[in-house]
């Protein structure tokens, strides 16, 4: 908007090197998110998932305040970096917390609700910014930065009323608190057999992984600061060792294909295409908003289908449909890109990043190939996790290193359940 460009002329299209400075401004959020996500693991283990969310909200709040108050380009870049750190921390710990407190039968739906909330926020933020562009003065762009504080503060305050993760409590040796937390989350008595069974499973899984860690890194168990730091780094390398590499491969692969199927390019650069189609600035923004709404509709369907049909079918069918869509767009670009204003009917539904300016239909062919590869990869490697508890994931991913480890796991489960029955008889 003109009010924003008046304060930050460096990113204006008429400025020298505007593309680089605009890209840097956008990249700061991504860089900050990377830093935040990489560091949130040990923070969440140290102070709990619950309180680490509060810390993340605090960092995000600082970034938002600085963005609202920015007076030059450098300040805005640093503010976006700080805000990105908070976003990265939240993007890592929020799904972790949701997964650890949710029952398996609705875990997928709850995680989709998180994504639904994110996309809803994007849509709301877009239309707020669309409306504020008509305001006079710098509050046209400062107000959207300020308003993003509201949901952040609500999250930071609201999380304090939720229970700790039972799995985190068990990892800290607070077993009885974990039982109480499970009882509260499941709305069942602490003596209910289902609560008791889940409690036993969590304790067995935590005990097993502690034993595995001690066996793999026996010299790093003295709880000193240096040992803790080295153990944190060792835990990262363990992700690529036998017994964990399958789920690491799948986690990385899912994130890789999420980016390379082209969705971010389609969302971020939608105004560019609508401009080449002869639409005025206002209509470019409106159509970009409509695109965001269609994304929201797509996410909302997964609330029901995720747990109804499973994860694999959604990934497979999504890959197929996106492959077809990109191929159609590639054909349209190849035939009509030389004169979009004369072919607006064919252009509806087409979104293009700057990559297309240099490669034409090749960009969409590129995305179509990766969508097809995502289908093949999902079919070959991604297991179905629908209806399985977190404690069953070793079996789902076949990450049992040896018969000895499997026997040890069963021995731990038997020991914990036996102790539980003994304590119940004493009561």
CSV table of C-alpha atoms in Angstrom, one decimal:
chain,number,residue,atom,x,y,z
A,1,UNK,CA,0.0,0.0,0.0
A,2,UNK,CA,1.2,3.6,-0.7
A,3,UNK,CA,1.3,4.5,3.0
A,4,UNK,CA,3.7,1.6,3.7
A,5,UNK,CA,5.9,2.4,0.7
A,6,UNK,CA,6.1,6.0,1.8
A,7,UNK,CA,7.8,4.9,5.0
A,8,UNK,CA,9.8,2.1,3.4
A,9,UNK,CA,10.6,3.3,-0.1
A,10,UNK,CA,13.4,0.6,-0.4
A,11,UNK,CA,10.8,-2.0,-1.3
A,12,UNK,CA,9.0,0.1,-3.8
A,13,UNK,CA,9.0,-1.4,-7.3
A,14,UNK,CA,10.6,1.8,-8.6
A,15,UNK,CA,13.5,1.6,-6.2
A,16,UNK,CA,16.9,0.1,-7.1
A,17,UNK,CA,17.3,-3.5,-5.9
A,18,UNK,CA,13.7,-3.5,-4.7
A,19,UNK,CA,13.3,-7.2,-5.4
A,20,UNK,CA,16.2,-8.1,-3.1
A,21,UNK,CA,15.1,-5.9,-0.3
A,22,UNK,CA,11.5,-7.1,-0.5
A,23,UNK,CA,12.7,-10.7,-0.6
A,24,UNK,CA,14.9,-10.1,2.5
A,25,UNK,CA,12.0,-8.6,4.4
A,26,UNK,CA,9.9,-11.7,3.6
A,27,UNK,CA,12.8,-14.1,4.3
A,28,UNK,CA,13.3,-12.7,7.8
A,29,UNK,CA,10.1,-14.3,9.0
A,30,UNK,CA,11.3,-17.7,7.6
A,31,UNK,CA,14.8,-17.4,9.1
A,32,UNK,CA,13.4,-16.4,12.5
A,33,UNK,CA,10.9,-19.4,12.3
A,34,UNK,CA,13.8,-21.7,11.6
A,35,UNK,CA,15.8,-20.4,14.6
A,36,UNK,CA,12.7,-20.6,16.9
A,37,UNK,CA,11.8,-24.1,15.8
A,38,UNK,CA,15.3,-25.5,16.3
A,39,UNK,CA,15.5,-24.2,19.8
A,40,UNK,CA,12.0,-24.9,21.0
A,41,UNK,CA,12.7,-28.6,21.5
A,42,UNK,CA,15.0,-28.2,24.5
A,43,UNK,CA,12.9,-25.3,25.9
A,44,UNK,CA,9.7,-27.5,25.8
A,45,UNK,CA,11.5,-30.4,27.5
A,46,UNK,CA,13.0,-28.0,30.1
A,47,UNK,CA,10.0,-25.9,31.2
A,48,UNK,CA,7.1,-27.9,29.7
A,49,UNK,CA,5.1,-27.6,26.6
A,50,UNK,CA,2.7,-25.3,28.3
A,51,UNK,CA,5.1,-22.7,29.6
A,52,UNK,CA,7.2,-22.8,26.4
A,53,UNK,CA,4.0,-21.6,24.6
A,54,UNK,CA,3.9,-18.7,27.0
A,55,UNK,CA,7.6,-17.9,26.2
A,56,UNK,CA,6.9,-18.2,22.4
A,57,UNK,CA,4.0,-15.8,22.8
A,58,UNK,CA,6.3,-13.4,24.7
A,59,UNK,CA,8.8,-13.4,21.9
A,60,UNK,CA,6.1,-13.0,19.2
A,61,UNK,CA,4.7,-10.0,21.2
A,62,UNK,CA,8.0,-8.3,21.2
A,63,UNK,CA,8.3,-8.8,17.5
A,64,UNK,CA,4.8,-7.5,16.9
A,65,UNK,CA,5.3,-4.4,19.0
A,66,UNK,CA,8.6,-3.6,17.1
A,67,UNK,CA,6.9,-4.1,13.8
A,68,UNK,CA,4.1,-1.7,14.8
A,69,UNK,CA,6.6,0.9,15.9
A,70,UNK,CA,9.1,0.5,13.0
A,71,UNK,CA,10.5,3.8,11.7
A,72,UNK,CA,12.9,2.5,9.1
A,73,UNK,CA,13.7,-0.6,7.0
A,74,UNK,CA,16.4,-2.0,9.4
A,75,UNK,CA,14.1,-1.9,12.4
A,76,UNK,CA,11.3,-3.6,10.4
A,77,UNK,CA,13.7,-6.4,9.3
A,78,UNK,CA,14.9,-7.0,12.9
A,79,UNK,CA,11.3,-6.9,14.2
A,80,UNK,CA,10.2,-9.5,11.6
A,81,UNK,CA,13.1,-11.7,12.6
A,82,UNK,CA,12.1,-11.6,16.2
A,83,UNK,CA,8.4,-12.2,15.3
A,84,UNK,CA,9.5,-15.1,13.2
A,85,UNK,CA,11.3,-16.7,16.1
A,86,UNK,CA,8.1,-16.6,18.1
A,87,UNK,CA,6.2,-18.1,15.1
A,88,UNK,CA,8.7,-20.9,14.7
A,89,UNK,CA,8.6,-21.7,18.4
A,90,UNK,CA,4.8,-21.9,18.3
A,91,UNK,CA,4.7,-23.9,15.1
A,92,UNK,CA,6.9,-26.6,16.8
A,93,UNK,CA,5.4,-26.8,20.2
A,94,UNK,CA,1.7,-26.3,19.5
A,95,UNK,CA,1.2,-29.5,17.5
A,96,UNK,CA,3.4,-31.3,19.9
A,97,UNK,CA,1.2,-30.3,22.8
A,98,UNK,CA,-2.0,-31.1,20.9
A,99,UNK,CA,-0.6,-34.6,20.0
A,100,UNK,CA,0.4,-35.4,23.5
A,101,UNK,CA,-2.9,-34.5,25.2
A,102,UNK,CA,-5.3,-35.8,22.6
A,103,UNK,CA,-6.8,-39.3,22.4
A,104,UNK,CA,-5.9,-41.2,19.2
A,105,UNK,CA,-9.4,-41.2,17.7
A,106,UNK,CA,-9.6,-37.4,17.4
A,107,UNK,CA,-5.9,-36.5,17.3
A,108,UNK,CA,-6.0,-35.9,13.5
A,109,UNK,CA,-9.1,-33.7,13.8
A,110,UNK,CA,-7.5,-31.6,16.6
A,111,UNK,CA,-4.4,-31.0,14.5
A,112,UNK,CA,-6.5,-30.1,11.5
A,113,UNK,CA,-8.3,-27.6,13.7
A,114,UNK,CA,-5.0,-26.0,14.5
A,115,UNK,CA,-4.3,-25.6,10.8
A,116,UNK,CA,-7.8,-24.4,10.2
A,117,UNK,CA,-7.3,-21.7,12.9
A,118,UNK,CA,-4.0,-20.7,11.2
A,119,UNK,CA,-5.6,-20.4,7.8
A,120,UNK,CA,-8.6,-18.6,9.3
A,121,UNK,CA,-6.2,-16.1,10.8
A,122,UNK,CA,-4.5,-15.6,7.5
A,123,UNK,CA,-7.9,-14.9,5.8
A,124,UNK,CA,-9.0,-12.5,8.6
A,125,UNK,CA,-5.6,-10.7,8.5
A,126,UNK,CA,-5.8,-10.4,4.7
A,127,UNK,CA,-9.2,-8.7,4.7
A,128,UNK,CA,-8.3,-6.5,7.6
A,129,UNK,CA,-5.3,-5.2,5.7
A,130,UNK,CA,-7.5,-4.8,2.6
A,131,UNK,CA,-9.8,-2.6,4.6
A,132,UNK,CA,-7.1,-0.5,6.4
A,133,UNK,CA,-5.5,0.4,3.0
A,134,UNK,CA,-8.2,3.1,2.8
A,135,UNK,CA,-7.1,4.7,6.0
A,136,UNK,CA,-5.1,7.9,5.8
A,137,UNK,CA,-1.6,7.9,7.3
A,138,UNK,CA,0.7,5.2,8.6
A,139,UNK,CA,-2.0,3.5,10.7
A,140,UNK,CA,-3.1,1.9,7.5
A,141,UNK,CA,-0.2,-0.6,7.9
A,142,UNK,CA,0.6,-0.2,11.6
A,143,UNK,CA,-2.9,-1.2,12.7
A,144,UNK,CA,-2.7,-4.7,11.2
A,145,UNK,CA,0.7,-5.2,12.9
A,146,UNK,CA,-0.9,-4.1,16.2
A,147,UNK,CA,-4.0,-6.3,15.9
A,148,UNK,CA,-2.0,-9.5,15.6
A,149,UNK,CA,-1.1,-9.0,19.3
A,150,UNK,CA,-4.7,-9.8,20.3
A,151,UNK,CA,-4.8,-13.6,19.3
A,152,UNK,CA,-1.2,-14.0,20.6
A,153,UNK,CA,-2.1,-12.6,24.1
A,154,UNK,CA,-5.3,-14.7,24.2
A,155,UNK,CA,-3.2,-17.8,23.5
A,156,UNK,CA,-0.6,-16.9,26.1
A,157,UNK,CA,-3.2,-16.3,28.8
A,158,UNK,CA,-5.5,-19.2,27.8
A,159,UNK,CA,-2.8,-21.9,27.8
A,160,UNK,CA,-2.3,-21.3,31.6
A,161,UNK,CA,-5.7,-22.8,32.3
A,162,UNK,CA,-4.9,-26.0,30.4
A,163,UNK,CA,-3.2,-29.0,32.0
A,164,UNK,CA,0.4,-30.0,31.6
A,165,UNK,CA,1.1,-32.7,29.0
A,166,UNK,CA,0.9,-36.1,30.8
A,167,UNK,CA,3.9,-37.3,28.8
A,168,UNK,CA,6.0,-34.4,29.9
A,169,UNK,CA,5.0,-34.9,33.5
A,170,UNK,CA,6.0,-38.6,33.3
A,171,UNK,CA,9.4,-37.7,31.8
A,172,UNK,CA,10.0,-35.5,34.8
A,173,UNK,CA,9.1,-38.3,37.3
A,174,UNK,CA,5.8,-36.7,38.2
A,175,UNK,CA,3.7,-39.8,37.6
A,176,UNK,CA,0.8,-39.0,39.9
A,177,UNK,CA,0.4,-35.5,38.4
A,178,UNK,CA,0.4,-37.2,35.0
A,179,UNK,CA,-2.5,-39.5,36.1
A,180,UNK,CA,-4.5,-36.5,37.4
A,181,UNK,CA,-3.8,-34.6,34.1
A,182,UNK,CA,-5.0,-37.6,32.1
A,183,UNK,CA,-8.1,-37.9,34.2
A,184,UNK,CA,-8.9,-34.2,33.6
A,185,UNK,CA,-8.2,-34.4,29.9
A,186,UNK,CA,-10.3,-37.6,29.4
A,187,UNK,CA,-13.0,-36.4,31.8
A,188,UNK,CA,-12.8,-39.8,33.5
A,189,UNK,CA,-11.9,-41.0,37.0
A,190,UNK,CA,-8.3,-41.7,37.8
A,191,UNK,CA,-9.4,-45.3,38.5
A,192,UNK,CA,-11.1,-45.8,35.1
A,193,UNK,CA,-9.4,-48.7,33.3
A,194,UNK,CA,-8.9,-46.6,30.1
A,195,UNK,CA,-7.1,-43.9,32.0
A,196,UNK,CA,-5.0,-46.4,33.9
A,197,UNK,CA,-4.0,-48.2,30.7
A,198,UNK,CA,-3.0,-45.0,28.9
A,199,UNK,CA,-1.1,-44.0,32.0
A,200,UNK,CA,0.8,-47.3,32.0
A,201,UNK,CA,1.6,-47.0,28.3
A,202,UNK,CA,3.0,-43.5,28.7
A,203,UNK,CA,5.2,-44.5,31.7
A,204,UNK,CA,6.4,-47.6,29.9
A,205,UNK,CA,7.3,-45.6,26.7
A,206,UNK,CA,9.1,-42.9,28.7
A,207,UNK,CA,11.0,-45.5,30.7
A,208,UNK,CA,12.0,-47.4,27.6
A,209,UNK,CA,13.3,-44.3,25.8
A,210,UNK,CA,15.3,-43.3,28.9
A,211,UNK,CA,16.9,-46.7,28.9
A,212,UNK,CA,17.7,-46.5,25.2
A,213,UNK,CA,19.3,-43.0,25.7
A,214,UNK,CA,21.3,-44.3,28.6
A,215,UNK,CA,22.6,-47.3,26.6
A,216,UNK,CA,23.5,-45.2,23.6
A,217,UNK,CA,25.1,-42.3,25.5
A,218,UNK,CA,26.3,-43.7,28.9
A,219,UNK,CA,28.8,-40.9,29.4
A,220,UNK,CA,26.2,-38.1,29.1
A,221,UNK,CA,23.9,-39.1,32.0
A,222,UNK,CA,25.4,-37.1,34.9
A,223,UNK,CA,23.0,-34.2,34.5
A,224,UNK,CA,25.8,-31.6,34.2
A,225,UNK,CA,25.3,-28.6,32.0
A,226,UNK,CA,27.9,-29.7,29.4
A,227,UNK,CA,26.4,-33.2,29.4
A,228,UNK,CA,22.9,-31.9,28.8
A,229,UNK,CA,24.1,-29.8,25.9
A,230,UNK,CA,26.0,-32.7,24.4
A,231,UNK,CA,23.0,-35.0,25.0
A,232,UNK,CA,20.7,-32.5,23.2
A,233,UNK,CA,23.0,-32.6,20.1
A,234,UNK,CA,23.2,-36.3,20.4
A,235,UNK,CA,19.5,-36.6,20.4
A,236,UNK,CA,19.4,-34.8,17.0
A,237,UNK,CA,21.9,-37.3,15.5
A,238,UNK,CA,19.8,-40.2,17.0
A,239,UNK,CA,17.0,-39.1,14.6
A,240,UNK,CA,19.1,-40.5,11.7
A,241,UNK,CA,20.1,-43.7,13.5
A,242,UNK,CA,18.6,-47.1,13.2
A,243,UNK,CA,15.5,-47.2,15.3
A,244,UNK,CA,14.3,-43.7,14.3
A,245,UNK,CA,15.4,-43.0,10.8
A,246,UNK,CA,12.1,-44.1,9.2
A,247,UNK,CA,10.0,-41.5,11.0
A,248,UNK,CA,12.7,-38.9,10.5
A,249,UNK,CA,12.7,-39.6,6.7
A,250,UNK,CA,8.9,-39.3,6.6
A,251,UNK,CA,8.9,-36.1,8.6
A,252,UNK,CA,11.4,-34.5,6.4
A,253,UNK,CA,9.8,-35.8,3.3
A,254,UNK,CA,6.4,-34.5,4.2
A,255,UNK,CA,7.7,-31.0,4.8
A,256,UNK,CA,9.8,-31.2,1.6
A,257,UNK,CA,6.8,-32.0,-0.6
A,258,UNK,CA,4.6,-29.5,1.2
A,259,UNK,CA,6.9,-26.8,-0.2
A,260,UNK,CA,7.7,-28.3,-3.6
A,261,UNK,CA,4.1,-28.9,-4.7
A,262,UNK,CA,3.9,-25.2,-5.3
A,263,UNK,CA,1.3,-24.0,-2.8
A,264,UNK,CA,3.4,-21.2,-1.3
A,265,UNK,CA,4.3,-19.9,-4.8
A,266,UNK,CA,0.6,-19.9,-5.7
A,267,UNK,CA,-0.4,-18.1,-2.5
A,268,UNK,CA,2.4,-15.5,-2.2
A,269,UNK,CA,2.4,-14.3,-5.8
A,270,UNK,CA,-1.3,-14.4,-6.7
A,271,UNK,CA,-1.5,-10.6,-7.2
A,272,UNK,CA,1.3,-10.8,-9.9
A,273,UNK,CA,-0.9,-13.0,-12.1
A,274,UNK,CA,-4.1,-11.0,-11.6
A,275,UNK,CA,-2.2,-7.9,-12.6
A,276,UNK,CA,-1.0,-9.5,-15.8
A,277,UNK,CA,-4.6,-10.5,-16.6
A,278,UNK,CA,-5.5,-6.8,-16.7
A,279,UNK,CA,-7.2,-6.5,-13.3
A,280,UNK,CA,-6.8,-3.3,-11.3
A,281,UNK,CA,-5.0,-3.2,-7.9
A,282,UNK,CA,-8.2,-3.5,-5.9
A,283,UNK,CA,-9.5,-6.5,-7.9
A,284,UNK,CA,-6.0,-8.1,-7.6
A,285,UNK,CA,-6.3,-8.0,-3.8
A,286,UNK,CA,-9.9,-9.2,-3.8
A,287,UNK,CA,-9.1,-12.2,-6.0
A,288,UNK,CA,-6.1,-13.0,-3.7
A,289,UNK,CA,-8.5,-12.9,-0.8
A,290,UNK,CA,-10.8,-15.3,-2.6
A,291,UNK,CA,-7.9,-17.6,-3.1
A,292,UNK,CA,-7.2,-17.6,0.6
A,293,UNK,CA,-10.8,-18.5,1.3
A,294,UNK,CA,-10.6,-21.5,-1.0
A,295,UNK,CA,-7.6,-22.7,1.0
A,296,UNK,CA,-9.7,-22.3,4.1
A,297,UNK,CA,-12.5,-24.4,2.5
A,298,UNK,CA,-10.0,-27.1,1.7
A,299,UNK,CA,-8.6,-27.3,5.2
A,300,UNK,CA,-12.1,-27.4,6.7
A,301,UNK,CA,-13.0,-30.6,4.8
A,302,UNK,CA,-10.0,-32.3,6.5
A,303,UNK,CA,-11.6,-31.9,10.0
A,304,UNK,CA,-13.9,-34.7,9.2
A,305,UNK,CA,-12.0,-36.7,6.5
A,306,UNK,CA,-8.7,-36.9,8.5
A,307,UNK,CA,-10.0,-39.4,11.1
A,308,UNK,CA,-12.8,-40.8,8.9
A,309,UNK,CA,-10.6,-41.9,5.9
A,310,UNK,CA,-7.1,-41.7,7.4
A,311,UNK,CA,-3.9,-39.8,6.5
A,312,UNK,CA,-2.7,-41.8,3.6
A,313,UNK,CA,-5.8,-41.5,1.4
A,314,UNK,CA,-5.8,-37.7,1.8
A,315,UNK,CA,-2.1,-37.5,0.9
A,316,UNK,CA,-2.5,-39.8,-2.1
A,317,UNK,CA,-5.6,-38.2,-3.5
A,318,UNK,CA,-4.3,-34.7,-2.8
A,319,UNK,CA,-1.1,-35.5,-4.8
A,320,UNK,CA,-3.2,-36.8,-7.7
A,321,UNK,CA,-5.5,-33.8,-7.8
A,322,UNK,CA,-2.7,-31.3,-7.6
A,323,UNK,CA,-0.8,-33.0,-10.3
A,324,UNK,CA,-3.8,-32.7,-12.6
A,325,UNK,CA,-4.4,-29.1,-11.6
A,326,UNK,CA,-0.8,-28.1,-12.4
A,327,UNK,CA,-0.8,-29.8,-15.7
A,328,UNK,CA,-4.0,-28.0,-16.7
A,329,UNK,CA,-2.4,-24.7,-15.6
A,330,UNK,CA,0.7,-25.5,-17.6
A,331,UNK,CA,-1.4,-26.0,-20.8
A,332,UNK,CA,-3.2,-22.7,-20.2
A,333,UNK,CA,0.0,-20.8,-19.7
A,334,UNK,CA,1.5,-22.3,-22.8
A,335,UNK,CA,-1.5,-21.3,-24.9
A,336,UNK,CA,-2.5,-18.0,-23.5
A,337,UNK,CA,0.3,-16.3,-21.5
A,338,UNK,CA,1.3,-14.1,-24.4
A,339,UNK,CA,-2.0,-12.1,-24.0
A,340,UNK,CA,-3.8,-12.8,-20.8
A,341,UNK,CA,-6.1,-9.8,-21.0
A,342,UNK,CA,-7.6,-11.2,-24.1
A,343,UNK,CA,-8.1,-14.6,-22.5
A,344,UNK,CA,-9.4,-13.8,-19.0
A,345,UNK,CA,-11.9,-16.7,-19.0
A,346,UNK,CA,-9.1,-19.2,-19.5
A,347,UNK,CA,-7.1,-17.4,-16.8
A,348,UNK,CA,-9.5,-17.7,-13.9
A,349,UNK,CA,-8.0,-20.2,-11.4
A,350,UNK,CA,-4.5,-19.6,-12.6
A,351,UNK,CA,-1.9,-18.2,-10.1
A,352,UNK,CA,1.7,-17.6,-11.0
A,353,UNK,CA,4.9,-16.7,-9.2
A,354,UNK,CA,7.7,-14.7,-10.9
A,355,UNK,CA,9.3,-18.0,-11.8
A,356,UNK,CA,6.7,-18.2,-14.6
A,357,UNK,CA,8.0,-15.0,-16.1
A,358,UNK,CA,11.2,-16.8,-17.1
A,359,UNK,CA,10.0,-20.4,-17.5
A,360,UNK,CA,6.4,-20.1,-18.7
A,361,UNK,CA,4.5,-23.3,-18.4
A,362,UNK,CA,7.7,-25.0,-17.2
A,363,UNK,CA,7.2,-23.8,-13.7
A,364,UNK,CA,3.8,-25.6,-13.5
A,365,UNK,CA,5.3,-28.7,-15.1
A,366,UNK,CA,8.0,-28.6,-12.4
A,367,UNK,CA,5.3,-28.5,-9.7
A,368,UNK,CA,3.3,-31.2,-11.4
A,369,UNK,CA,6.3,-33.5,-11.4
A,370,UNK,CA,6.9,-33.0,-7.7
A,371,UNK,CA,3.2,-33.6,-7.0
A,372,UNK,CA,3.5,-36.9,-8.9
A,373,UNK,CA,6.7,-37.8,-6.9
A,374,UNK,CA,4.8,-37.0,-3.7
A,375,UNK,CA,2.2,-39.6,-4.7
A,376,UNK,CA,4.8,-42.3,-5.4
A,377,UNK,CA,6.8,-41.5,-2.2
A,378,UNK,CA,3.6,-41.5,0.0
A,379,UNK,CA,2.5,-44.8,-1.5
A,380,UNK,CA,5.8,-46.5,-0.9
A,381,UNK,CA,6.8,-45.1,2.5
A,382,UNK,CA,4.1,-43.3,4.5
A,383,UNK,CA,2.3,-45.6,6.9
A,384,UNK,CA,-1.3,-45.0,8.2
A,385,UNK,CA,-1.3,-43.6,11.8
A,386,UNK,CA,-5.0,-43.1,12.1
A,387,UNK,CA,-6.3,-44.5,15.4
A,388,UNK,CA,-2.9,-45.3,16.9
A,389,UNK,CA,-1.6,-43.9,20.1
A,390,UNK,CA,1.7,-42.1,20.3
A,391,UNK,CA,3.1,-45.0,22.3
A,392,UNK,CA,2.3,-47.4,19.3
A,393,UNK,CA,4.3,-45.4,16.8
A,394,UNK,CA,7.4,-47.6,17.1
A,395,UNK,CA,5.4,-50.5,15.8
A,396,UNK,CA,3.7,-48.4,13.1
A,397,UNK,CA,7.1,-47.2,11.8
A,398,UNK,CA,8.7,-50.6,12.4
A,399,UNK,CA,11.4,-48.8,14.4
A,400,UNK,CA,12.2,-51.8,16.7
A,401,UNK,CA,16.0,-52.2,16.5
A,402,UNK,CA,16.2,-55.7,17.8
A,403,UNK,CA,14.3,-58.5,19.5
A,404,UNK,CA,16.2,-57.6,22.7
A,405,UNK,CA,14.8,-54.1,22.7
A,406,UNK,CA,11.3,-55.4,22.0
A,407,UNK,CA,11.7,-57.8,24.9
A,408,UNK,CA,12.9,-55.0,27.2
A,409,UNK,CA,10.0,-52.9,26.2
A,410,UNK,CA,7.5,-55.6,27.2
A,411,UNK,CA,9.4,-56.2,30.4
A,412,UNK,CA,9.0,-52.6,31.3
A,413,UNK,CA,5.3,-52.6,30.5
A,414,UNK,CA,4.8,-55.7,32.6
A,415,UNK,CA,6.8,-54.2,35.5
A,416,UNK,CA,4.8,-51.0,35.5
A,417,UNK,CA,1.5,-52.7,35.2
A,418,UNK,CA,2.4,-55.1,38.0
A,419,UNK,CA,3.4,-52.3,40.3
A,420,UNK,CA,0.2,-50.5,39.5
A,421,UNK,CA,-1.9,-53.6,40.4
A,422,UNK,CA,0.1,-54.1,43.6
A,423,UNK,CA,-0.5,-50.5,44.7
A,424,UNK,CA,-4.2,-50.8,43.9
A,425,UNK,CA,-4.5,-53.8,46.1
A,426,UNK,CA,-2.8,-52.0,49.0
A,427,UNK,CA,-5.3,-49.2,48.7
